[in-house]
Short mmCIF file of C-alpha atoms in Angstrom, two decimals:
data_model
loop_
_atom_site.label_atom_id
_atom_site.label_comp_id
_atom_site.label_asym_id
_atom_site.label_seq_id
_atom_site.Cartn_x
_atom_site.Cartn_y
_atom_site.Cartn_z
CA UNK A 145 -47.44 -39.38 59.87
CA UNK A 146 -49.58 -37.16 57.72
CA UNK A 147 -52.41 -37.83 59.46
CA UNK A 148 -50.95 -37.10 62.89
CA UNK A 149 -49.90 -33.41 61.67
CA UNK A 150 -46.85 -34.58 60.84
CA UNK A 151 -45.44 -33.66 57.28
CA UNK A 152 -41.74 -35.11 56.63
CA UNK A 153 -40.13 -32.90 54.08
CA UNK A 154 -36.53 -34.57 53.81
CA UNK A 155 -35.10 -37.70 54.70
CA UNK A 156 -31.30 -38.97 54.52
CA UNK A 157 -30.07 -41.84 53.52
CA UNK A 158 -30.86 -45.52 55.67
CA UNK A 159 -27.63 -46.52 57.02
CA UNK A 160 -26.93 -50.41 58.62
CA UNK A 161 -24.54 -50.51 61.61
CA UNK A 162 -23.91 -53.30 64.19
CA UNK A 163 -26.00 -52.59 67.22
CA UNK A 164 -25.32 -50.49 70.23
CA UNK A 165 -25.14 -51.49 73.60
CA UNK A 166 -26.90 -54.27 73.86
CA UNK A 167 -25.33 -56.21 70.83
CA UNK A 168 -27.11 -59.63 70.95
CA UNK A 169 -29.47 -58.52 68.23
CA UNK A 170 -29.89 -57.78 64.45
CA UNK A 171 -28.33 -54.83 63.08
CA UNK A 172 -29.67 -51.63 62.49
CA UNK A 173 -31.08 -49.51 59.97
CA UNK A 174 -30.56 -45.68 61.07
CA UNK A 175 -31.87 -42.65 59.72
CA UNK A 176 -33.32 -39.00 59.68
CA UNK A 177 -36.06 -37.60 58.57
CA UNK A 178 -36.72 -33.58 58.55
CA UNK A 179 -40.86 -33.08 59.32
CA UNK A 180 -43.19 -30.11 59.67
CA UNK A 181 -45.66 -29.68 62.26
CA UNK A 182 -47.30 -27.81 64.76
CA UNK A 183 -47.42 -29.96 67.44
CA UNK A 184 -45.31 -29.12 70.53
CA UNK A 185 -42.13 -31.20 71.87
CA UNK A 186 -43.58 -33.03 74.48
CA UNK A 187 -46.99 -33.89 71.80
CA UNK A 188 -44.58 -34.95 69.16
CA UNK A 189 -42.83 -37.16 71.83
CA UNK A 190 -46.26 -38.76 72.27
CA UNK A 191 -47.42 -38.93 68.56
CA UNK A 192 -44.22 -41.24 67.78
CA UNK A 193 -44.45 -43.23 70.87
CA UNK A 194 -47.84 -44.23 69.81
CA UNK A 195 -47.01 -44.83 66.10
CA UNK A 196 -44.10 -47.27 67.56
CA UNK A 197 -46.96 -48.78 69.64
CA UNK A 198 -49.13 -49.36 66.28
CA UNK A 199 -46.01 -50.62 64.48
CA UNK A 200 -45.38 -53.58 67.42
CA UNK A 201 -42.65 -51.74 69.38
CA UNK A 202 -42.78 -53.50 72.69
CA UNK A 203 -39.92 -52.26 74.92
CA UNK A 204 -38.99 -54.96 77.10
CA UNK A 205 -35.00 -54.36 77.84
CA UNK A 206 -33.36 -50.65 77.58
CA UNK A 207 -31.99 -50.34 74.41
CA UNK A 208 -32.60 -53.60 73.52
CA UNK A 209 -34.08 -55.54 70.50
CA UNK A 210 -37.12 -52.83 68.92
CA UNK A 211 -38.54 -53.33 65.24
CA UNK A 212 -38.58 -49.17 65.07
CA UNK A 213 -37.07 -46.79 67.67
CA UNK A 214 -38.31 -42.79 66.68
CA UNK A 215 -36.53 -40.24 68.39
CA UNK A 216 -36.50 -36.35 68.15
CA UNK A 217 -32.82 -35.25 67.71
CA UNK A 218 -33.54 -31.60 67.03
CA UNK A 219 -36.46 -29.43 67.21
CA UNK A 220 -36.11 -26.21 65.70
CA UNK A 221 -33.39 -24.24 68.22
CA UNK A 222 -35.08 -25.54 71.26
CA UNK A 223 -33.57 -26.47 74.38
CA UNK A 224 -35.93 -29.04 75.96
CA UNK A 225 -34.97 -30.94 79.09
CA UNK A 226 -36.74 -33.08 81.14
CA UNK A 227 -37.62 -37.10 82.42
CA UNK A 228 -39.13 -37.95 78.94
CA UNK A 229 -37.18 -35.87 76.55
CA UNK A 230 -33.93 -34.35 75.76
CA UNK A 231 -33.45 -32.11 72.84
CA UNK A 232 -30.91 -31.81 71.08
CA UNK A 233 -30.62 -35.84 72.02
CA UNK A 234 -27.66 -36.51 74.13
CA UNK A 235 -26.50 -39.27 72.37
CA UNK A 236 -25.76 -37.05 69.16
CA UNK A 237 -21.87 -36.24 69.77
CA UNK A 238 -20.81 -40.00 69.98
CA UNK A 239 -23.08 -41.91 67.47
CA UNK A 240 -21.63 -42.46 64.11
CA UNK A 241 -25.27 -44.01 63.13
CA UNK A 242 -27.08 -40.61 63.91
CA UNK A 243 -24.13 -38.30 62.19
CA UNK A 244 -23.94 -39.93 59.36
CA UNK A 245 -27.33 -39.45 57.96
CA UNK A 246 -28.27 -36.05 59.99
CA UNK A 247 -24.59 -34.70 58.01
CA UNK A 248 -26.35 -35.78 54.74
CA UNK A 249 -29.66 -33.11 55.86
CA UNK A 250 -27.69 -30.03 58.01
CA UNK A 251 -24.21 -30.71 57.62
CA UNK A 252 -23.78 -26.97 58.75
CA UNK A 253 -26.22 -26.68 61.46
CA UNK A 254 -24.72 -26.25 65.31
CA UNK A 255 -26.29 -28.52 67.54
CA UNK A 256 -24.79 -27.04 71.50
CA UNK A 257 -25.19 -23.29 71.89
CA UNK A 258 -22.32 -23.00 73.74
CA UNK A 259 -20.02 -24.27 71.46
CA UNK A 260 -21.71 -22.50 67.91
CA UNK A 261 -18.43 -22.62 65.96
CA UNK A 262 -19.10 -26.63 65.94
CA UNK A 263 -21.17 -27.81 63.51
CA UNK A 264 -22.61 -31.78 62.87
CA UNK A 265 -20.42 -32.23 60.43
CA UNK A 266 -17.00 -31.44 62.81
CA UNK A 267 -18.86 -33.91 65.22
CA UNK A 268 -18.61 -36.34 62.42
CA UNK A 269 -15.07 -35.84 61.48
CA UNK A 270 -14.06 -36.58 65.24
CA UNK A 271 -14.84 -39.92 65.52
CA UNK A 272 -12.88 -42.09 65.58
CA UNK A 273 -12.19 -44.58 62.79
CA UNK A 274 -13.93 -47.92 62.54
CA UNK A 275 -16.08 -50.56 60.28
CA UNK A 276 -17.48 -48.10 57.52
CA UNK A 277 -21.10 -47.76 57.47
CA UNK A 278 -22.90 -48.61 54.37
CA UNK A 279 -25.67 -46.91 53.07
CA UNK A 280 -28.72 -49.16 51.97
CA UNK A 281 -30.95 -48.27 49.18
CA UNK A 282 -33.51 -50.67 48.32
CA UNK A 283 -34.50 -50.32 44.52
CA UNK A 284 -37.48 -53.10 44.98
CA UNK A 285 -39.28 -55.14 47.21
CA UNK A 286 -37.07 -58.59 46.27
CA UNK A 287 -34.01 -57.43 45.21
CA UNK A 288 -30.74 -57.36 46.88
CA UNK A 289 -30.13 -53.38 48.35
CA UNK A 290 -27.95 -51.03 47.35
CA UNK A 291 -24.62 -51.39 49.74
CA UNK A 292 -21.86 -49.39 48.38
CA UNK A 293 -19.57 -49.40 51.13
CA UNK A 294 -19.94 -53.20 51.66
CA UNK A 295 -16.41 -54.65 50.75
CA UNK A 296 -17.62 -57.94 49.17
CA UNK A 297 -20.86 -56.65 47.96
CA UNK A 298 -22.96 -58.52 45.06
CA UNK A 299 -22.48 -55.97 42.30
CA UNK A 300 -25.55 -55.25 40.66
CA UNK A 301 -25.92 -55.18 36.62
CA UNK A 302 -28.53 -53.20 35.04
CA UNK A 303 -28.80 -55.13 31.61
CA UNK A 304 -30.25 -52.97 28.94
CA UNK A 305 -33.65 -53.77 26.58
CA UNK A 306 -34.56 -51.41 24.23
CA UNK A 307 -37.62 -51.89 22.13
CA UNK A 308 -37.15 -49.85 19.27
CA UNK A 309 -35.84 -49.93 15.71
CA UNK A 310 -33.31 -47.12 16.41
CA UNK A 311 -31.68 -46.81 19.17
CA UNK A 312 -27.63 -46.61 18.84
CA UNK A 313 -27.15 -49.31 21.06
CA UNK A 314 -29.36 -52.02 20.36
CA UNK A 315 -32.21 -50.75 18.22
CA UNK A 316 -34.18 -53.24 16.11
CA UNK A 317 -32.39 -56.16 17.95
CA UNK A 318 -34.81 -57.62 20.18
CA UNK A 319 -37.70 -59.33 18.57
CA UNK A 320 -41.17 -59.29 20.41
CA UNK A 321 -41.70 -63.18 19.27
CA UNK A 322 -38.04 -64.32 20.93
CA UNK A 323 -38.41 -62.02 24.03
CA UNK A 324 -38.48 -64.40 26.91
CA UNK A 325 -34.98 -65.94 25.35
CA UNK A 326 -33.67 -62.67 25.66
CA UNK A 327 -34.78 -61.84 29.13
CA UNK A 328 -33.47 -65.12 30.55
CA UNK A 329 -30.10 -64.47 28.70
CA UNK A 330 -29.79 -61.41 30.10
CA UNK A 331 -30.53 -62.93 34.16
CA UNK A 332 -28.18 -65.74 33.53
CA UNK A 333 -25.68 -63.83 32.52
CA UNK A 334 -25.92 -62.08 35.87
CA UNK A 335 -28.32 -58.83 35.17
CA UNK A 336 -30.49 -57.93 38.56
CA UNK A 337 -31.67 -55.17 36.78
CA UNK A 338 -33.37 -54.90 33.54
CA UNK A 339 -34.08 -51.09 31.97
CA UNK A 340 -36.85 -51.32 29.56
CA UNK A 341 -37.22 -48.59 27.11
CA UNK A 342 -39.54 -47.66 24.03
CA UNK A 343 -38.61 -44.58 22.98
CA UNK A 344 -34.67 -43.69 21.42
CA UNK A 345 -33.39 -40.47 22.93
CA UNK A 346 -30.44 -40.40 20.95
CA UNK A 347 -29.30 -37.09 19.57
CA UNK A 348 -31.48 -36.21 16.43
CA UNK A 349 -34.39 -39.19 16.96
CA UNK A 350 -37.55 -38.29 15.76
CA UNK A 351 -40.42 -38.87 19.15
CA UNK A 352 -42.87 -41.62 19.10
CA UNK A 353 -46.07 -41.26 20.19
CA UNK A 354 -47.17 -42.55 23.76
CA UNK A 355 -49.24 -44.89 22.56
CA UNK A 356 -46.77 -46.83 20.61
CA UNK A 357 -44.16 -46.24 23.33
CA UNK A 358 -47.29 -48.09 25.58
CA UNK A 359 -47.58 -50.75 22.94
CA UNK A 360 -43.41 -51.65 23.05
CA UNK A 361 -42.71 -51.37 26.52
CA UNK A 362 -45.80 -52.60 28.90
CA UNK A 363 -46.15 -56.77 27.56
CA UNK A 364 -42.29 -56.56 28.02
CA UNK A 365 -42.73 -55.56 31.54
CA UNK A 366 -45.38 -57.75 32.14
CA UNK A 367 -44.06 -60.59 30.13
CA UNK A 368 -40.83 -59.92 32.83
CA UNK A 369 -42.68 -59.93 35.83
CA UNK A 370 -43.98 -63.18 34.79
CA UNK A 371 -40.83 -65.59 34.82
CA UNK A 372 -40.09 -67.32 37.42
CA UNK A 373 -36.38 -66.78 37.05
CA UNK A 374 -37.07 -62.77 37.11
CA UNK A 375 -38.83 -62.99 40.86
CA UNK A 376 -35.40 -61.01 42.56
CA UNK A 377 -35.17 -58.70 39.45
CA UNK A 378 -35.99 -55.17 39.79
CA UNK A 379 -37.28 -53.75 36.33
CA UNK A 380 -36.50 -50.21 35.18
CA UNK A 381 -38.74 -48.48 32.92
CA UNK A 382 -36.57 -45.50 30.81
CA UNK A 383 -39.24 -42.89 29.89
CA UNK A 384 -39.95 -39.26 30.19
CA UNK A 385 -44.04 -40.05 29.75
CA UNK A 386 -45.95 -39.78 33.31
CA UNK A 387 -48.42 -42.16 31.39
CA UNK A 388 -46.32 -44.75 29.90
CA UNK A 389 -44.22 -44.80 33.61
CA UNK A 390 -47.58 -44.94 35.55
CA UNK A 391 -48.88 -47.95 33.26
CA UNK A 392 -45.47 -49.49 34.12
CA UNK A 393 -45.19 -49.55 37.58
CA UNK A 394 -48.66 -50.82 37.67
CA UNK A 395 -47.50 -53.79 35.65
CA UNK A 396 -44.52 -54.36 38.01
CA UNK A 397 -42.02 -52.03 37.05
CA UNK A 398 -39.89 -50.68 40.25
CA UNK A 399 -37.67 -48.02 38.78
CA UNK A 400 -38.80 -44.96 36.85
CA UNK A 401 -35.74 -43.94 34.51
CA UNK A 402 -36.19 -39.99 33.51
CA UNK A 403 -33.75 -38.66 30.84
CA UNK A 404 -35.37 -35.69 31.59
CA UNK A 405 -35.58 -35.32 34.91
CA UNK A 406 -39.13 -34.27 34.67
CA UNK A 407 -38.28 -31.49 32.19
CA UNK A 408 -40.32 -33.06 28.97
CA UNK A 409 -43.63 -33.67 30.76
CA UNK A 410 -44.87 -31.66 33.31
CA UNK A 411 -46.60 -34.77 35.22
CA UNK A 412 -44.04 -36.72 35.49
CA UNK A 413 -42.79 -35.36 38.69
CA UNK A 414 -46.15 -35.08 40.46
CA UNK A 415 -47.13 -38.56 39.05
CA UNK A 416 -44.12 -39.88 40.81
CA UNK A 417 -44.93 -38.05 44.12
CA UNK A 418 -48.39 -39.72 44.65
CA UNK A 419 -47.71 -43.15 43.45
CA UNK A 420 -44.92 -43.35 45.24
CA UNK A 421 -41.98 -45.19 42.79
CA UNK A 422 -38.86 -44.76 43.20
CA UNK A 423 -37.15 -42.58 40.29
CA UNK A 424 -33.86 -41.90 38.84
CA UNK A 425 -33.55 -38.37 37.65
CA UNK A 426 -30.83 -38.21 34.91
CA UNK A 427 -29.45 -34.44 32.97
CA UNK A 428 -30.57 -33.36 29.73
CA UNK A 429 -30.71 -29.71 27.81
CA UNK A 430 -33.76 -29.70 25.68
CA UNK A 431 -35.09 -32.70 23.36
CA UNK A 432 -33.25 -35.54 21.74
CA UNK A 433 -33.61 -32.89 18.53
CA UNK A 434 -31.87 -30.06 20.47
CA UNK A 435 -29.50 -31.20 23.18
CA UNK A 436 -26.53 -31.37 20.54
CA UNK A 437 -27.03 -27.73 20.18
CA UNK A 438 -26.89 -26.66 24.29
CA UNK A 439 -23.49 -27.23 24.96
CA UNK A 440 -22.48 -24.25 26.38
CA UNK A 441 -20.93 -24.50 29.73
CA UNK A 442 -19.31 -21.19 30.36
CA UNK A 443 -19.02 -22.17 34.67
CA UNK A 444 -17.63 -25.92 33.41
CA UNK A 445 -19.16 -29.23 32.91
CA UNK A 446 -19.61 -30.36 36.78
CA UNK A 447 -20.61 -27.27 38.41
CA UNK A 448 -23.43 -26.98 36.02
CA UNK A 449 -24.73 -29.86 35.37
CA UNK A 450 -24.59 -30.00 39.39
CA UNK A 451 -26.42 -26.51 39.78
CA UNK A 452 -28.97 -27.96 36.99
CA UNK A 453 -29.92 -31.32 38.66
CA UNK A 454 -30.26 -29.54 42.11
CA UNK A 455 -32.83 -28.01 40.83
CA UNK A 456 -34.84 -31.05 39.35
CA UNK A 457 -34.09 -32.78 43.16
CA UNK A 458 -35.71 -29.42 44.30
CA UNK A 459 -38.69 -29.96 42.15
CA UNK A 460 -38.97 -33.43 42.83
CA UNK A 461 -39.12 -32.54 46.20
CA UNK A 462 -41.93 -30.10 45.91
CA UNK A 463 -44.17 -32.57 43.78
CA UNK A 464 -43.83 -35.00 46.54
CA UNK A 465 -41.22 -37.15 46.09
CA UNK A 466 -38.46 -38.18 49.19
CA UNK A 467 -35.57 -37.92 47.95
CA UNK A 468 -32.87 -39.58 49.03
CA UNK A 469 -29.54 -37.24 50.15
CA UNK A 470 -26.78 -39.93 49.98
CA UNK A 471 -23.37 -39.62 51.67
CA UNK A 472 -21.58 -40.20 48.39
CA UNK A 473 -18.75 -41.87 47.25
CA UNK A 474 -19.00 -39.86 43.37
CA UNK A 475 -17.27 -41.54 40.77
CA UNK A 476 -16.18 -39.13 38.31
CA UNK A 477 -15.09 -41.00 35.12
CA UNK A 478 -12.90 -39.09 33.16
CA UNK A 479 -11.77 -39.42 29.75
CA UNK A 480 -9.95 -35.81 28.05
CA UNK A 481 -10.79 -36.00 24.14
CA UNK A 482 -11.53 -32.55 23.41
CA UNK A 483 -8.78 -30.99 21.09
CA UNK A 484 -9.08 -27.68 23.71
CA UNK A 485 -8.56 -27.10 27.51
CA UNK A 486 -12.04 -27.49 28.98
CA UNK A 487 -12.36 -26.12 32.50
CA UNK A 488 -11.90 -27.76 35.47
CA UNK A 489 -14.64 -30.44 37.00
CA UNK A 490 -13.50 -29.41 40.16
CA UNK A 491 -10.28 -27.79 42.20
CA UNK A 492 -8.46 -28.83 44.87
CA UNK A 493 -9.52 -25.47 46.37
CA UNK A 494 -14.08 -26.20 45.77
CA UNK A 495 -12.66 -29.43 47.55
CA UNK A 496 -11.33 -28.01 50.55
CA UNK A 497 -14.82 -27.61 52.84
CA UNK A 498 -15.88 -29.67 55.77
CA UNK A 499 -19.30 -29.63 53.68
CA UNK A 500 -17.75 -31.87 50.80
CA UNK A 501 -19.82 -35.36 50.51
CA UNK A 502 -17.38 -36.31 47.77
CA UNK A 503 -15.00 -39.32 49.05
CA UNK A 504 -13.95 -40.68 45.67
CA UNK A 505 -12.82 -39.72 42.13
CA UNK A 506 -12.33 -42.18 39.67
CA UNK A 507 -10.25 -40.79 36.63
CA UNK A 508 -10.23 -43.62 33.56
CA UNK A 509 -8.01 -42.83 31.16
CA UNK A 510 -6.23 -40.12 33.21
CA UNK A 511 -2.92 -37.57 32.35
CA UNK A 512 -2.58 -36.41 35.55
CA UNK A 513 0.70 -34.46 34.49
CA UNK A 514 -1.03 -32.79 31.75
CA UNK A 515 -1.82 -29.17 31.56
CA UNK A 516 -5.58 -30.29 30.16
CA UNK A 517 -6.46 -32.81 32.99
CA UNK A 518 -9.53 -31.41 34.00
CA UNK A 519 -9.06 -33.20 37.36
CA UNK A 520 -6.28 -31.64 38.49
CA UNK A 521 -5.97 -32.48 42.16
CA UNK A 522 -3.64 -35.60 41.99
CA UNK A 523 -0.39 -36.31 40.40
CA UNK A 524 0.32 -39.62 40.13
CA UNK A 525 -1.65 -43.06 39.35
CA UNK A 526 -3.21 -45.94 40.94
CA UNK A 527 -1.45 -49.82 40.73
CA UNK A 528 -2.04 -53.40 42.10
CA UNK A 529 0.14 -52.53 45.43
CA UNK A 530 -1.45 -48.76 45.78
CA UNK A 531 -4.83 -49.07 43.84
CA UNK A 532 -5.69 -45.07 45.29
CA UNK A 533 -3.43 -41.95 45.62
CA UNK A 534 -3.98 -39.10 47.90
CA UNK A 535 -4.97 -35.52 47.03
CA UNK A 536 -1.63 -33.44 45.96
CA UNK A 537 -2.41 -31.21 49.16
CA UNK A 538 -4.06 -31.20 52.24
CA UNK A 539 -7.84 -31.46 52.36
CA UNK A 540 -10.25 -30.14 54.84
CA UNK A 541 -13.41 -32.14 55.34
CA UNK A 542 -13.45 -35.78 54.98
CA UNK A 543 -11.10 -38.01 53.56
CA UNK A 544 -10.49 -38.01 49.41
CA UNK A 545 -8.83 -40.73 47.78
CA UNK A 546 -8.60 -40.61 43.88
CA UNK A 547 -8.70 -43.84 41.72
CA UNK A 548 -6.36 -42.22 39.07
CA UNK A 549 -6.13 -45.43 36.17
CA UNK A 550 -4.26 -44.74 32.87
CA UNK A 551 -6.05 -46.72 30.69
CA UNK A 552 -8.93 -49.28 31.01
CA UNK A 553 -9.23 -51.71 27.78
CA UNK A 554 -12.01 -54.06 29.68
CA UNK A 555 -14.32 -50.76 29.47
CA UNK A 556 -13.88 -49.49 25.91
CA UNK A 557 -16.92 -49.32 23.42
CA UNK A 558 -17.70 -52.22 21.50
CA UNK A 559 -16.36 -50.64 18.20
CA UNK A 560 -13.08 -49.94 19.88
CA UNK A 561 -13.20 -53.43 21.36
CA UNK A 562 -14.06 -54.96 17.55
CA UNK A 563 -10.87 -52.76 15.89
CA UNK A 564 -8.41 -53.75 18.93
CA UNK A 565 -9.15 -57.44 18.23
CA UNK A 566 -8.32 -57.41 14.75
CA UNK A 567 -5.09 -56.01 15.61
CA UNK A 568 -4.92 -58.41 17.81
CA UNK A 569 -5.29 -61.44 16.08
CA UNK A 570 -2.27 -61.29 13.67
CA UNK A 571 -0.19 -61.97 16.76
CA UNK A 572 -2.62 -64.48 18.47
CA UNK A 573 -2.00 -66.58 15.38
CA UNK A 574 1.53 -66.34 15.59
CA UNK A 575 1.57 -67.74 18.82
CA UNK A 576 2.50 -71.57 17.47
CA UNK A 577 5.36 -70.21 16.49
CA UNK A 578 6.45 -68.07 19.56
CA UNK A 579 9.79 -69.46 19.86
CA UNK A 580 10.61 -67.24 16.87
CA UNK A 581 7.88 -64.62 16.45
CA UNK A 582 9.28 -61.19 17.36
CA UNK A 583 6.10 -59.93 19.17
CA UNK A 584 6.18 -62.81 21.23
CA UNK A 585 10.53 -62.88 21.65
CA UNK A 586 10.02 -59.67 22.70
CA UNK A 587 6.94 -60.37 25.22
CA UNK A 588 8.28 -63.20 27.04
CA UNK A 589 12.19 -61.04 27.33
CA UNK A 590 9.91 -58.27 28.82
CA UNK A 591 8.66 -60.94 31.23
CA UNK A 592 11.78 -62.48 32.12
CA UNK A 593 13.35 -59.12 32.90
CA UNK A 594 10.52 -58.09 35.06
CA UNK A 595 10.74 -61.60 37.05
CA UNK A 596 14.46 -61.18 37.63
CA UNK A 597 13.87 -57.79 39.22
CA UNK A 598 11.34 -59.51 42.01
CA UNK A 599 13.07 -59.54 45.42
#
């Protein structure tokens, strides 16, 4: 498009849908893009008609099968009507595949002048219900999309490979000479993701230099992209280093994993932009030496990490880089451990906009009655017959269900995991003799009393 005077700034997220209409064909991938140019309506009509001739586009039944379909929705506050163009396109009010990703771009933005008080957003909220649209996010060019509102989606595992002798995870466990073993472990058991990393950015780690971060993490990539096994897995590289995450992608790494966001070398972000990987942009205060000491969060946690990575998407976007504006479904995982009330992550009151893209809350560990939740907009929790609860008052915007769970033992750290066991096995032994154990008496009278109150 850049060479047809065409500069796309934005674009939303790509959304699949059954087809319209004519509904003997493949389904769709929808979305928006916001571009830049001086040509006029009717020579921007003919600049995408031509780049759907290039791409194959051969139009042989109205709104039948197409490999692309480019339309102009909006342009500017223009009014254009005539046999080749519409604008704004007619078929905004009434298509859940064009509202769902133009909501993600100008959510606020009135689209008929005679009704100004309605914005894309209320058009969105009218529809009726149906099948919910996924969005799809493709993280390589083999592996299985991103689909998170696909009911019986293939959950995808990022497995984690750090090559260093110090990281708090796994430092100094993964020898160079018994690699391969380890990758393969890591597939079989189910990983379709593996992050690579060379450098620990624990609190308090002392830096490498970007050579030997080079020297741990580029054979591994390569030695990856070179088993057969690993074809459909997509390889994250974790470094702040434009160099190091250049070298990687040119060895077959897909992912560029940022701690930093861009914030500990200036490149990074404009090195991104014109190679054109995909990156994840993550929050951190200062260096590994100095985040421990920036903890001050005087507006609370959420609202300013929020206001702080807006601003690395905002840079990201000026070096280049599309970025993505996904219709979320946030999961907020919450556990309280502070011995002091920390502010709220958010209110039932910052909830209540039409603008909100927030659909879930997930609250692990949660005390919803307690005066230090600092999710405060529910009061009571999820089970097996109502696995989400409802806001604790009316919402505007779209619909908010909280996951509210009161505690989560599959999820807790290893060293948690390693003390509950021990506990644990003084009664697992005892188990032979369960007739006349008292932890297990008392287990199966619980059970027996909770059978005899089934209907």
């Amino acid at each position: 498009m850049d060479k047809r005077g065409i500069k796309v700034t934005r674009t939303s997220s790509l959304w699949e849908t059954e087809p319209m209409y004519v509904t003997d064909q493949d389904r769709f991938l929808n979305g928006v893009a916001e571009v830049e140019t001086e040509l006029p309506p009717m020579a921007l009509l003919d600049q995408l008609q031509s780049i759907e001739k290039d791409l194959g586009r051969r139009k042989l039944i109205d709104k039948g099968p197409r490999n692309i379909d480019l339309d102009i929705l909006l342009y500017g506050d223009e009014r254009i009507s005539n046999e080749r163009l519409n604008v704004p396109h007619i078929g905004i009010p009434e298509r859940e595949f064009v509202l769902r990703p133009l909501s993600e771009l100008i959510p606020s933005k009135s689209i008929d002048p005679s009704k100004p008080w309605k914005l894309v957003q209320d058009y969105l909220n009218d529809l009726p219900l149906g099948e919910p649209l996924t969005s799809v996010t493709r993280i390589s060019t083999t592996a299985e999309p991103l689909t998170p509102m696909t009911s019986n989606r293939k959950s995808q595992l990022m497995a984690i490979l750090n090559l260093t002798p110090d990281s708090f995870s796994d430092g100094g466990k993964h020898a160079a000479t018994d690699l391969s073993s380890t990758v393969l472990a890591m597939v079989r058991s189910g990983a379709t993701i593996i992050d690579v990393g060379g450098q620990s950015t624990a609190p308090g780690r002392p830096e490498v230099t970007a050579d030997e971060e080079s020297a741990r993490v580029l054979p591994a990539v390569e030695l990856i992209r070179s088993i057969p096994e690993c074809k459909d897995v997509a390889i994250s590289i974790d470094t702040y280093r434009a160099s190091v995450a250049e070298q990687a992608v040119q060895r077959g790494a897909d992912i560029i994993n940022d701690v930093s966001a861009g914030t500990l070398d200036a490149d990074m972000l404009p090195t991104v932009g014109r190679i054109g990987a995909t990156i994840c942009l993550m929050h951190m205060r200062g260096t590994p030496r100095t985040m421990n000491q920036l903890t001050d969060y005087p507006e609370g946690v959420v609202p300013t990490v929020a206001a702080e990575l807006l601003a690395r998407v905002a840079a990201a976007e000026a070096a280049g880089i599309r970025v993505l504006a996904h219709q979320a479904d946030i999961l907020v995982n919450c556990v309280y451990l502070g011995a002091h009330r920390v502010p709220p992550f958010t209110t039932i009151e910052k909830l209540s906009t039409p603008e909100r893209r927030l659909r879930v809350i997930c609250d692990v560990s949660c005390d919803p009655n307690s005066e230090n939740n600092p999710i405060p907009v529910y009061s009571g929790y999820s089970s097996f017959d109502s696995p989400t609860v409802a806001p604790k008052a009316q919402l505007e915007g779209p619909e908010l269900r909280i996951i509210a769970i009161d505690h989560l033992p599959t999820m807790i750290a290893r060293e948690a995991s390693d003390e509950y066991s021990g506990l644990l096995l003084p009664s697992l032994l005892e188990l032979k003799d369960r007739n006349t154990a008292g932890v297990w008496t008392r287990a199966e009278k619980t059970f027996r009393d909770r059978v005899a109150e089934l209907p």
